[in-house]
Coordinates of N, CA and C in Angstrom, one line a residue:
X1 N -12.0 18.5 3.8 CA -11.4 17.7 4.8 C -10.2 17.0 3.5
X2 N -9.2 17.0 4.1 CA -7.7 16.2 3.0 C -7.1 15.1 4.1
X3 N -6.6 14.1 3.4 CA -6.0 12.8 4.2 C -4.7 13.0 3.2
X4 N -3.4 12.5 3.5 CA -2.5 12.6 2.9 C -1.8 11.1 3.3
X5 N -1.4 10.2 2.5 CA -0.6 9.3 3.4 C -0.1 8.7 2.3
X6 N 1.3 8.0 3.3 CA 2.5 7.2 2.0 C 2.2 6.4 2.7
X7 N 3.0 5.4 2.2 CA 3.0 4.1 2.1 C 4.2 3.1 1.7
X8 N 5.2 2.7 2.8 CA 6.2 2.1 2.1 C 6.3 0.5 2.9
X9 N 6.7 -0.5 2.0 CA 6.9 -1.7 2.4 C 8.6 -2.3 2.2
X10 N 9.0 -3.6 2.6 CA 9.6 -4.3 2.5 C 9.5 -5.3 2.3
X11 N 9.9 -6.9 1.8 CA 10.1 -8.1 2.0 C 11.2 -8.7 2.0
X12 N 12.0 -9.5 2.9 CA 13.2 -9.8 3.2 C 13.2 -11.2 2.1
X13 N 14.0 -11.3 1.7 CA 13.9 -12.9 0.7 C 13.5 -14.3 1.9
X14 N 13.8 -13.9 3.1 CA 13.1 -15.3 3.8 C 11.3 -14.8 4.2
X15 N 11.2 -13.7 3.6 CA 9.6 -13.7 3.4 C 9.2 -12.8 4.9
X16 N 10.4 -12.2 5.3 CA 9.6 -11.3 6.9 C 9.2 -10.1 6.2
X17 N 8.5 -9.3 6.2 CA 7.6 -8.4 5.8 C 7.5 -7.0 7.0
X18 N 7.4 -5.6 6.2 CA 7.6 -5.0 6.7 C 6.2 -3.8 6.1
X19 N 5.6 -3.1 6.7 CA 5.0 -2.0 6.2 C 4.9 -0.8 7.5
X20 N 5.1 0.4 6.9 CA 5.2 1.6 7.7 C 4.0 2.7 6.7
X21 N 3.7 3.1 7.2 CA 2.8 4.5 7.1 C 3.1 6.0 7.8
X22 N 2.6 6.6 7.1 CA 3.0 8.2 7.7 C 1.9 9.0 6.7
X23 N 0.8 9.6 7.9 CA -0.6 10.2 7.1 C -0.6 11.1 8.1
X24 N -1.2 12.3 7.3 CA -1.8 13.4 8.4 C -3.1 13.8 7.7
X25 N -4.4 14.0 8.2 CA -5.7 14.5 8.4 C -5.5 16.0 8.7
X26 N -6.5 16.7 7.9 CA -6.7 18.1 7.9 C -7.7 18.2 7.6
X27 N -8.6 18.7 8.6 CA -9.6 19.1 8.9 C -10.1 20.4 9.3
X28 N -10.7 21.7 8.3 CA -10.4 23.1 9.2 C -9.2 23.6 9.2
X29 N -8.7 24.2 10.5 CA -7.4 24.6 11.0 C -6.4 23.6 11.5
X30 N -7.2 22.5 11.4 CA -6.2 20.9 12.2 C -5.9 20.4 11.6
X31 N -4.5 20.0 11.6 CA -3.9 19.0 11.1 C -3.1 18.0 12.2
X32 N -3.8 16.8 11.8 CA -3.6 15.6 12.9 C -2.5 14.6 12.4
X33 N -1.2 14.4 12.4 CA -0.2 13.4 12.3 C -0.4 12.2 12.8
X34 N -0.5 11.0 11.9 CA -0.5 9.2 12.4 C 0.2 8.9 11.5
X35 N 1.1 7.9 12.3 CA 2.3 6.8 12.2 C 1.7 5.7 12.5
X36 N 1.9 4.7 11.5 CA 2.0 2.8 11.7 C 3.4 2.2 11.5
X37 N 3.5 1.4 12.3 CA 4.4 0.2 11.3 C 4.1 -0.9 11.9
X38 N 4.4 -2.1 10.9 CA 4.1 -3.7 11.1 C 4.8 -4.4 10.4
X39 N 5.8 -5.5 11.6 CA 6.8 -5.9 11.4 C 6.1 -7.6 11.3
X40 N 6.3 -8.4 10.4 CA 6.1 -10.1 10.4 C 7.8 -10.3 10.8
X41 N 8.2 -11.3 11.2 CA 8.8 -12.1 11.2 C 8.5 -13.6 11.9
X42 N 8.7 -14.2 12.8 CA 8.0 -15.1 13.1 C 6.8 -14.6 14.2
X43 N 6.8 -13.6 14.5 CA 5.4 -13.3 14.9 C 5.1 -12.0 14.1
X44 N 3.9 -11.0 14.3 CA 3.9 -10.0 14.3 C 3.6 -8.4 15.7
X45 N 4.9 -7.5 15.3 CA 5.0 -6.6 15.8 C 4.2 -5.3 15.4
X46 N 3.2 -4.7 15.9 CA 2.2 -3.6 15.5 C 2.6 -2.4 16.7
X47 N 2.8 -1.2 15.5 CA 3.0 0.5 16.4 C 2.2 1.0 15.7
X48 N 1.5 1.8 16.7 CA 0.3 2.6 15.5 C 0.1 3.8 16.8
X49 N -0.2 5.4 16.2 CA -0.4 6.3 17.3 C 0.1 7.6 16.6
X50 N -0.5 8.9 17.2 CA -0.8 10.0 16.5 C 1.2 10.4 16.8
X51 N 1.5 10.3 16.5 CA 3.3 10.5 16.3 C 3.6 11.3 14.7
X52 N 4.5 12.0 15.2 CA 5.2 13.2 14.1 C 6.3 11.8 13.1
X53 N 6.2 12.1 12.0 CA 6.9 11.4 11.2 C 7.7 12.4 10.3
X54 N 8.7 11.8 9.5 CA 9.4 12.5 8.3 C 9.5 11.6 7.1
X55 N 9.6 12.4 5.9 CA 9.3 11.5 5.0 C 10.4 12.2 3.7
X56 N 11.5 11.5 3.5 CA 12.6 12.9 2.1 C 12.7 12.0 1.1
X57 N 12.4 13.0 0.0 CA 12.5 12.3 -1.1 C 13.9 13.2 -2.3
X58 N 14.8 12.5 -1.7 CA 16.2 13.0 -2.5 C 16.5 12.9 -4.4
X59 N 15.7 12.2 -5.0 CA 15.5 11.8 -6.2 C 15.9 10.6 -6.6
X60 N 17.2 10.3 -6.1 CA 17.3 8.7 -6.3 C 17.0 7.5 -4.4
X61 N 16.8 8.2 -3.8 CA 16.8 7.6 -2.5 C 15.3 8.5 -1.8
X62 N 14.5 7.8 -0.9 CA 13.3 7.8 -0.4 C 14.0 7.5 0.6
X63 N 13.1 8.0 2.2 CA 13.8 8.0 3.2 C 12.3 8.1 4.3
X64 N 12.0 7.0 5.1 CA 10.9 7.1 6.2 C 11.4 7.1 7.6
X65 N 11.1 8.0 8.4 CA 11.6 7.8 9.5 C 9.9 8.1 10.7
X66 N 10.3 7.0 11.4 CA 9.2 7.3 12.8 C 9.9 6.9 13.9
X67 N 10.3 8.0 14.8 CA 10.9 8.2 15.7 C 10.5 7.5 17.1
X68 N 8.7 7.6 17.2 CA 8.5 7.0 18.6 C 8.4 5.4 18.1
X69 N 8.5 4.8 16.9 CA 8.8 3.7 16.6 C 10.0 3.0 16.0
X70 N 10.9 3.5 16.2 CA 12.2 3.3 16.3 C 12.5 2.9 14.4
X71 N 11.8 3.7 13.6 CA 11.7 2.8 12.2 C 12.5 3.9 11.5
X72 N 13.6 3.5 11.2 CA 14.3 4.5 9.9 C 14.7 3.6 8.4
X73 N 14.0 4.1 7.2 CA 14.4 3.1 6.3 C 14.6 4.1 5.0
X74 N 15.4 3.4 4.1 CA 15.8 3.9 3.3 C 15.6 2.7 1.6
X75 N 14.6 4.1 0.6 CA 14.2 2.7 -0.4 C 14.7 3.8 -1.7
X76 N 15.7 3.0 -2.3 CA 16.4 3.1 -3.3 C 16.7 2.5 -4.0
X77 N 16.3 3.2 -5.6 CA 16.3 2.5 -6.3 C 15.0 3.4 -7.8
X78 N 14.6 2.8 -8.3 CA 13.7 2.9 -9.8 C 12.8 4.5 -9.5
X79 N 12.9 5.1 -10.3 CA 12.4 6.7 -10.6 C 10.7 6.4 -10.2
X80 N 9.9 7.5 -10.0 CA 8.5 7.7 -9.4 C 7.9 7.5 -10.8
X81 N 6.4 6.8 -10.4 CA 5.8 6.6 -12.0 C 4.9 8.3 -11.5
X82 N 4.4 8.6 -13.0 CA 3.7 9.8 -13.5 C 2.6 9.6 -12.5
X83 N 2.0 10.7 -12.1 CA 0.5 10.9 -10.8 C -0.6 10.9 -11.6
X84 N -1.3 9.6 -11.0 CA -2.8 9.4 -11.8 C -3.9 10.3 -11.0
X85 N -4.8 10.5 -11.2 CA -6.1 11.1 -10.9 C -6.8 10.2 -10.5
X86 N -7.1 9.3 -9.6 CA -8.1 8.4 -9.7 C -9.4 8.5 -9.5
X87 N -10.1 9.9 -9.0 CA -11.4 10.4 -9.0 C -11.3 11.9 -8.5
X88 N -12.4 12.2 -9.5 CA -12.4 13.5 -9.1 C -14.1 14.2 -9.4
X89 N -14.8 13.2 -8.7 CA -16.0 13.5 -9.2 C -17.2 13.1 -7.0
X90 N -17.9 13.7 -7.6 CA -19.1 13.2 -6.3 C -18.5 13.9 -4.7
X91 N -17.4 14.6 -5.2 CA -17.2 15.4 -3.8 C -16.3 14.9 -3.4
X92 N -15.3 13.5 -4.3 CA -13.6 13.0 -3.6 C -13.1 12.9 -4.6
X93 N -12.3 13.9 -4.3 CA -10.7 13.8 -5.4 C -9.5 12.5 -4.7
X94 N -9.6 12.3 -5.5 CA -8.1 10.7 -4.9 C -7.0 10.7 -6.1
X95 N -5.9 11.2 -5.5 CA -4.6 11.2 -6.4 C -3.2 10.3 -6.3
X96 N -2.8 9.5 -6.8 CA -2.2 8.4 -6.6 C -0.7 8.9 -7.6
X97 N 0.2 8.9 -6.5 CA 1.3 8.5 -6.8 C 2.1 7.7 -6.5
X98 N 3.2 6.4 -7.4 CA 4.1 5.7 -7.1 C 5.3 6.3 -7.2
X99 N 5.9 5.9 -5.7 CA 7.5 7.1 -5.5 C 8.3 6.0 -5.5
X100 N 8.2 4.8 -5.2 CA 9.4 3.8 -5.8 C 8.7 2.8 -6.4
X101 N 8.6 2.1 -7.3 CA 7.7 1.1 -7.9 C 9.0 -0.2 -7.3
X102 N 9.9 0.0 -7.8 CA 10.7 -1.1 -7.1 C 12.0 -0.7 -6.8
X103 N 12.4 -1.0 -5.3 CA 13.5 -0.3 -4.6 C 14.5 -1.1 -3.9
X104 N 15.6 -1.2 -3.2 CA 16.5 -1.6 -2.7 C 16.1 -1.4 -1.0
X105 N 15.9 -1.8 -0.3 CA 15.7 -1.1 1.4 C 16.7 -1.5 2.0
X106 N 16.9 -0.8 2.6 CA 17.6 -1.0 4.3 C 17.0 -0.3 5.5
X107 N 17.0 -1.2 6.1 CA 15.2 -0.8 6.9 C 15.9 -1.3 8.8
X108 N 16.1 -0.3 9.8 CA 16.3 -0.4 10.8 C 14.8 -0.2 11.5
X109 N 14.2 -1.1 12.2 CA 13.1 -1.2 13.4 C 13.8 -1.8 14.8
X110 N 13.7 -0.6 15.6 CA 14.7 -0.8 16.6 C 16.0 -1.6 16.8
X111 N 16.2 -2.6 17.6 CA 17.2 -2.8 17.5 C 17.4 -4.3 16.2
X112 N 16.4 -3.8 15.3 CA 16.7 -5.2 14.0 C 16.6 -4.6 13.0
X113 N 17.5 -5.1 12.0 CA 18.2 -4.5 10.2 C 17.1 -5.4 9.4
X114 N 16.6 -4.9 8.3 CA 16.3 -6.3 7.3 C 16.9 -5.3 5.9
X115 N 17.1 -6.1 5.4 CA 17.4 -6.1 4.0 C 16.5 -6.5 3.0
X116 N 15.9 -6.0 2.0 CA 14.6 -6.5 0.8 C 15.1 -6.0 -0.4
X117 N 13.5 -6.2 -0.8 CA 12.9 -5.2 -2.3 C 11.9 -4.5 -1.4
X118 N 11.7 -3.2 -1.8 CA 10.7 -2.7 -1.6 C 9.7 -1.9 -2.2
X119 N 8.8 -0.9 -1.9 CA 7.8 -0.2 -2.9 C 7.4 1.0 -2.2
X120 N 7.2 2.4 -2.5 CA 6.7 3.2 -1.7 C 5.4 3.9 -2.4
X121 N 4.7 4.3 -1.9 CA 3.8 5.3 -2.7 C 2.9 6.2 -1.5
X122 N 2.3 7.2 -2.5 CA 1.7 8.3 -1.5 C 0.1 8.7 -2.3
X123 N -0.6 8.1 -1.3 CA -2.7 9.2 -1.7 C -2.8 10.2 -0.8
X124 N -3.3 11.0 -2.0 CA -3.9 11.9 -1.9 C -5.4 12.1 -1.9
X125 N -6.4 12.7 -0.7 CA -7.4 12.1 -0.7 C -8.3 13.4 -0.5
X126 N -9.1 14.2 -0.9 CA -9.6 15.3 -0.8 C -11.4 14.8 -0.5
X127 N -12.1 15.1 0.1 CA -13.5 14.9 0.4 C -14.4 16.3 0.8
X128 N -15.7 16.1 0.4 CA -16.6 17.2 1.4 C -17.2 16.7 2.6
X129 N -17.3 15.5 1.9 CA -18.0 14.0 3.1 C -17.6 12.8 2.3
X130 N -17.0 12.2 3.6 CA -16.1 10.9 3.9 C -16.8 10.0 3.3
X131 N -17.2 9.9 2.0 CA -18.0 8.6 1.5 C -17.1 8.2 0.2
X132 N -16.7 6.8 0.3 CA -16.0 5.9 -1.2 C -17.0 6.1 -2.2
X133 N -17.0 6.5 -3.1 CA -17.8 6.0 -4.6 C -17.4 4.6 -4.7
X134 N -17.3 3.3 -4.1 CA -17.0 2.6 -4.2 C -17.2 1.2 -2.7
X135 N -17.5 0.1 -2.8 CA -17.7 -0.7 -1.5 C -16.0 -1.7 -1.6
X136 N -15.4 -2.5 -2.4 CA -14.7 -3.1 -2.4 C -13.3 -2.4 -3.0
X137 N -11.9 -2.7 -2.2 CA -10.8 -2.2 -3.1 C -10.0 -3.3 -2.9
X138 N -8.9 -3.5 -4.0 CA -7.9 -4.4 -4.4 C -6.9 -3.8 -4.2
X139 N -6.3 -4.0 -3.8 CA -4.6 -3.3 -3.9 C -3.2 -4.0 -4.3
X140 N -2.3 -3.9 -4.6 CA -1.4 -5.1 -4.6 C -0.1 -4.7 -5.3
X141 N 1.1 -5.0 -4.9 CA 2.3 -4.8 -5.7 C 3.3 -6.3 -5.7
X142 N 3.4 -6.5 -6.6 CA 4.7 -8.0 -6.9 C 6.1 -7.4 -7.7
X143 N 7.0 -7.6 -7.1 CA 8.3 -7.7 -7.5 C 8.6 -8.5 -7.5
X144 N 9.7 -8.9 -8.7 CA 10.0 -10.5 -9.3 C 11.3 -10.3 -8.0
X145 N 11.5 -11.7 -7.8 CA 13.2 -11.8 -7.0 C 14.6 -11.2 -8.0
X146 N 14.3 -11.2 -9.3 CA 15.2 -10.9 -10.1 C 15.0 -9.9 -11.1
X147 N 16.1 -9.2 -12.2 CA 15.6 -8.6 -12.7 C 15.3 -6.5 -12.4
X148 N 14.6 -6.4 -13.1 CA 14.1 -4.5 -12.4 C 12.8 -4.8 -12.5
X149 N 11.7 -5.4 -12.8 CA 10.3 -5.6 -13.2 C 9.6 -5.1 -12.0
X150 N 8.8 -4.6 -12.4 CA 7.4 -4.3 -11.2 C 5.4 -4.4 -11.9
X151 N 4.7 -4.9 -10.8 CA 3.8 -4.9 -10.8 C 2.7 -4.7 -10.1
X152 N 2.4 -3.6 -10.2 CA 1.5 -2.7 -9.2 C -0.2 -2.8 -9.3
X153 N -1.3 -3.0 -8.9 CA -2.8 -2.4 -9.3 C -3.4 -2.2 -8.6
X154 N -5.0 -1.5 -8.5 CA -5.6 -1.0 -7.8 C -7.2 -1.4 -8.8
X155 N -7.8 -1.5 -7.7 CA -9.5 -2.0 -8.6 C -10.4 -1.6 -7.5
X156 N -11.3 -1.0 -7.7 CA -12.7 -0.4 -7.4 C -13.6 -1.3 -7.9
X157 N -14.5 -2.0 -6.8 CA -16.0 -3.0 -7.3 C -16.8 -2.2 -6.0
X158 N -18.0 -2.8 -7.1 CA -19.1 -2.9 -6.1 C -19.8 -1.0 -5.6
X159 N -20.1 -0.6 -6.9 CA -20.2 0.7 -7.2 C -19.5 1.3 -8.1
X160 N -18.6 2.3 -8.0 CA -18.2 2.5 -9.4 C -16.4 1.8 -9.6
X161 N -17.1 1.3 -10.9 CA -15.7 0.2 -11.4 C -14.6 0.6 -11.8
X162 N -13.4 0.7 -11.2 CA -12.1 1.0 -12.3 C -11.4 0.0 -11.9
X163 N -10.1 0.4 -12.9 CA -8.9 -0.7 -12.7 C -7.7 0.0 -12.9
X164 N -6.7 -0.1 -12.4 CA -5.4 0.7 -12.7 C -4.3 -0.3 -12.4
X165 N -3.5 -0.6 -13.9 CA -2.7 -1.6 -13.5 C -1.4 -1.0 -14.0
X166 N 0.3 -0.9 -13.0 CA 0.9 -0.4 -14.1 C 2.3 -1.6 -14.1
X167 N 2.7 -1.7 -14.8 CA 4.4 -2.3 -14.6 C 5.6 -2.1 -15.8
X168 N 6.4 -2.6 -15.4 CA 7.3 -2.1 -15.8 C 7.7 -1.6 -17.2
X169 N 6.7 -1.8 -18.1 CA 7.0 -1.4 -19.6 C 6.5 0.1 -19.7
X170 N 5.7 0.6 -18.5 CA 5.6 1.8 -18.7 C 4.0 2.1 -18.7
X171 N 3.4 1.1 -19.4 CA 2.2 1.2 -19.8 C 1.3 1.1 -18.2
X172 N -0.1 2.0 -18.7 CA -1.2 1.8 -17.5 C -2.4 1.3 -18.2
X173 N -2.5 0.1 -17.9 CA -4.0 -1.0 -18.0 C -4.9 -0.3 -17.2
X174 N -6.3 -0.3 -18.0 CA -7.5 0.1 -17.3 C -8.7 -0.8 -17.1
X175 N -8.1 -2.2 -16.8 CA -8.8 -3.2 -17.4 C -8.1 -4.3 -16.8
X176 N -8.4 -4.9 -15.7 CA -8.3 -5.9 -15.1 C -8.8 -7.2 -14.2
X177 N -9.0 -8.2 -14.3 CA -9.5 -9.2 -13.3 C -8.6 -9.6 -12.0
X178 N -8.9 -9.4 -10.6 CA -8.5 -8.9 -10.0 C -8.8 -10.0 -9.0
X179 N -8.6 -10.5 -8.2 CA -9.4 -11.1 -6.6 C -8.2 -11.3 -5.9
X180 N -8.4 -11.9 -4.7 CA -7.2 -12.5 -3.8 C -6.2 -13.2 -3.9
X181 N -5.9 -13.9 -4.9 CA -5.2 -14.8 -5.9 C -4.8 -15.1 -6.9
X182 N -5.3 -13.5 -8.1 CA -4.8 -13.7 -9.2 C -5.2 -12.4 -9.8
X183 N -4.5 -11.8 -10.6 CA -4.5 -11.0 -11.7 C -4.6 -11.1 -13.0
X184 N -5.3 -10.8 -13.7 CA -5.0 -10.6 -15.5 C -5.4 -9.3 -15.6
X185 N -4.4 -8.7 -16.7 CA -5.1 -7.7 -17.9 C -4.3 -8.0 -18.8
X186 N -4.1 -6.3 -19.7 CA -3.9 -7.1 -20.8 C -2.4 -7.0 -21.2
X187 N -1.6 -6.8 -20.3 CA -0.2 -7.1 -20.0 C 0.6 -8.6 -19.6
X188 N -0.2 -9.3 -19.3 CA -0.2 -10.4 -19.0 C -1.0 -11.1 -17.6
X189 N -0.5 -12.2 -16.7 CA -1.3 -12.4 -15.6 C 0.0 -13.0 -14.1
X190 N -0.6 -12.5 -13.3 CA -0.2 -12.8 -12.0 C -0.5 -13.7 -11.0
X191 N -0.6 -15.1 -10.7 CA -1.1 -16.1 -10.1 C 0.0 -15.9 -8.8
X192 N -0.7 -16.3 -7.6 CA -0.4 -16.2 -6.1 C -0.6 -17.3 -5.3
X193 N 0.6 -17.7 -5.1 CA 0.4 -19.1 -4.2 C 1.0 -18.8 -2.6
X194 N 0.8 -20.1 -1.4 CA 1.2 -19.1 -0.4 C 1.1 -18.2 0.1
X195 N -0.5 -18.2 -0.1 CA -1.0 -16.9 0.5 C -1.0 -16.9 1.8
X196 N -0.3 -16.1 2.2 CA -0.4 -16.1 4.1 C -1.2 -14.4 4.9
X197 N -2.2 -14.7 5.7 CA -2.9 -13.6 5.8 C -2.4 -12.8 6.8
X198 N -2.1 -11.4 6.6 CA -1.2 -10.8 7.8 C -2.3 -9.9 8.8
X199 N -3.2 -9.6 7.8 CA -4.3 -8.9 8.9 C -5.7 -9.0 8.3
X200 N -6.4 -9.1 9.7 CA -8.0 -9.1 9.1 C -8.6 -8.4 10.4
X201 N -8.6 -7.0 10.0 CA -9.0 -6.0 11.2 C -10.2 -4.6 10.6
X202 N -11.1 -4.3 11.3 CA -11.6 -3.2 10.8 C -10.9 -1.7 10.7
X203 N -11.2 -1.4 10.0 CA -10.0 0.2 9.6 C -10.0 1.1 10.7
X204 N -11.4 1.1 11.9 CA -11.4 1.7 12.8 C -11.1 1.7 14.0
X205 N -10.1 0.3 13.9 CA -9.2 -0.4 15.1 C -7.9 0.4 15.8
X206 N -7.3 1.3 14.5 CA -6.0 2.2 14.4 C -6.6 3.4 15.0
X207 N -8.3 3.8 15.4 CA -8.3 5.5 15.3 C -9.0 5.0 16.9
X208 N -9.0 6.5 17.5 CA -9.8 6.8 18.2 C -11.1 6.7 18.0
X209 N -12.3 6.8 19.4 CA -13.6 7.0 18.6 C -14.0 8.2 17.9
X210 N -13.0 9.5 17.9 CA -13.5 10.6 17.4 C -12.9 11.0 16.7
X211 N -11.8 10.4 16.1 CA -11.3 10.2 14.5 C -12.3 9.6 13.6
X212 N -13.2 8.3 14.2 CA -13.8 7.7 13.6 C -14.6 8.5 13.2
X213 N -15.7 9.1 14.1 CA -16.7 9.8 13.8 C -16.3 11.0 12.8
X214 N -15.0 11.7 12.8 CA -14.9 12.5 11.8 C -14.7 11.7 10.8
X215 N -14.1 11.0 10.2 CA -14.3 10.2 9.1 C -15.0 9.5 8.6
X216 N -16.3 9.6 9.4 CA -17.7 8.9 8.9 C -17.9 7.7 9.0
X217 N -19.1 6.5 9.4 CA -18.9 5.2 10.1 C -18.6 4.7 8.3
X218 N -19.1 5.0 7.2 CA -18.6 4.3 6.2 C -17.4 4.1 6.0
X219 N -16.8 5.4 6.1 CA -15.0 5.0 5.7 C -14.6 4.6 7.1
X220 N -14.9 4.5 7.8 CA -14.4 3.7 8.7 C -14.2 2.3 9.3
X221 N -15.5 2.1 8.8 CA -15.9 0.8 9.1 C -15.6 -0.3 8.0
X222 N -14.7 0.2 7.3 CA -13.9 -1.2 6.2 C -13.5 -2.2 7.0
X223 N -13.8 -3.0 6.6 CA -12.6 -4.7 7.1 C -11.4 -4.6 6.4
X224 N -10.1 -4.6 6.8 CA -9.4 -4.7 5.9 C -8.7 -6.3 6.2
X225 N -8.2 -6.7 4.9 CA -7.5 -7.8 4.6 C -6.1 -7.8 3.6
X226 N -4.8 -7.8 4.6 CA -3.4 -7.9 4.0 C -3.0 -9.2 3.8
X227 N -2.1 -9.5 2.8 CA -1.5 -10.5 2.4 C -0.4 -10.6 2.0
X228 N 0.7 -11.5 2.7 CA 1.5 -11.5 1.9 C 1.7 -12.9 1.1
X229 N 2.2 -13.0 -0.4 CA 2.4 -14.4 -1.2 C 3.2 -14.5 -1.9
X230 N 3.7 -15.8 -2.4 CA 4.8 -15.5 -3.2 C 4.1 -15.8 -4.4
X231 N 4.3 -15.2 -5.9 CA 3.8 -14.7 -7.2 C 4.4 -15.4 -8.1
X232 N 4.1 -15.9 -9.5 CA 4.3 -16.4 -10.8 C 3.9 -15.3 -11.7
X233 N 4.7 -14.5 -12.2 CA 4.1 -13.2 -13.6 C 4.1 -13.7 -14.6
X234 N 3.5 -14.3 -15.3 CA 3.7 -14.5 -16.9 C 3.3 -13.2 -18.1
X235 N 4.2 -12.9 -18.7 CA 4.5 -11.8 -19.5 C 3.9 -12.2 -20.7
X236 N 3.4 -10.9 -21.9 CA 2.6 -11.3 -23.3 C 3.6 -12.8 -23.7
X237 N 4.9 -12.2 -23.6 CA 5.7 -13.0 -24.4 C 5.8 -14.4 -23.5
X238 N 5.2 -14.5 -23.0 CA 4.9 -15.7 -21.8 C 6.8 -16.1 -20.8
X239 N 7.0 -14.7 -21.0 CA 8.4 -15.1 -19.9 C 7.5 -15.0 -18.2
X240 N 8.6 -15.6 -17.6 CA 7.7 -16.6 -16.3 C 8.8 -15.7 -15.0
X241 N 8.5 -14.8 -14.2 CA 9.2 -14.4 -12.9 C 8.7 -14.3 -11.4
X242 N 9.1 -14.6 -10.7 CA 8.8 -15.5 -9.4 C 9.0 -14.2 -8.6
X243 N 8.6 -13.9 -7.4 CA 9.2 -13.0 -6.5 C 7.4 -12.7 -5.2
X244 N 8.1 -11.8 -4.6 CA 6.9 -11.2 -3.1 C 5.8 -10.4 -3.7
X245 N 4.8 -10.8 -3.7 CA 3.6 -10.0 -3.2 C 2.9 -9.6 -2.2
X246 N 2.9 -8.3 -2.3 CA 2.2 -7.8 -0.9 C 0.7 -7.2 -1.6
X247 N -0.3 -7.8 -0.8 CA -1.9 -7.2 -1.8 C -3.0 -7.3 -0.7
X248 N -4.0 -6.3 -0.9 CA -4.6 -6.3 0.3 C -6.3 -6.5 -0.6
X249 N -7.6 -6.6 0.1 CA -8.6 -6.4 -0.1 C -9.7 -5.7 1.3
X250 N -10.3 -4.6 0.8 CA -10.5 -3.8 1.8 C -12.4 -4.0 1.5
X251 N -13.4 -4.4 2.2 CA -14.5 -4.6 2.3 C -15.5 -3.1 2.8
X252 N -16.4 -2.2 2.9 CA -16.9 -1.5 3.1 C -18.5 -2.1 3.1

């Protein structure tokens, strides 16, 4: 079984947030497309379903199209980061590629146009049985308002304990202390304020019962909490940078 998922986001200077997914699940000879989009302005607008989607990487630009949801977006900016292998054990192979760690985004969601800073990544997961080697996941990205910096992190807890922190220095830190309010690693620290919960949902609500059965009870029953927050990133040299962070914590 193989799951491939592209994630794209954008936050406007006013704090309006967009998240889009373009995924496919391959099991045997069957390939199932799935896409979702959420836009948070004065209210949340969510659309998802088993709809075809399109992504294009032309080198400088990365584009996302979700036709049935009226979404077209262009992520223009920094080059991709090297692909990382997060796991190749216990029947689970997980590969992570940051496609655009920091990008200027022009986004159209039906009749609304949004401009802001954004991020895009791709996650590929192959597994012989749908069981993850951890029970808690931390993920997030922080983009300063000014300059060309970025800070991205993944952490696994309660089972296999691993961390990855990427920043604009090009380094990858493998040890970090992270929560829904802070991140500390060898290259600096991030403090999150004005934390706004965006979602508090079981993963299974996005899929019909037969897909949840395919994914397995353990994988499908994760509880996902997504947040939008203002952050202050302190570098090793004591420099301070402020910006928007999108991050999540998932428990199984």
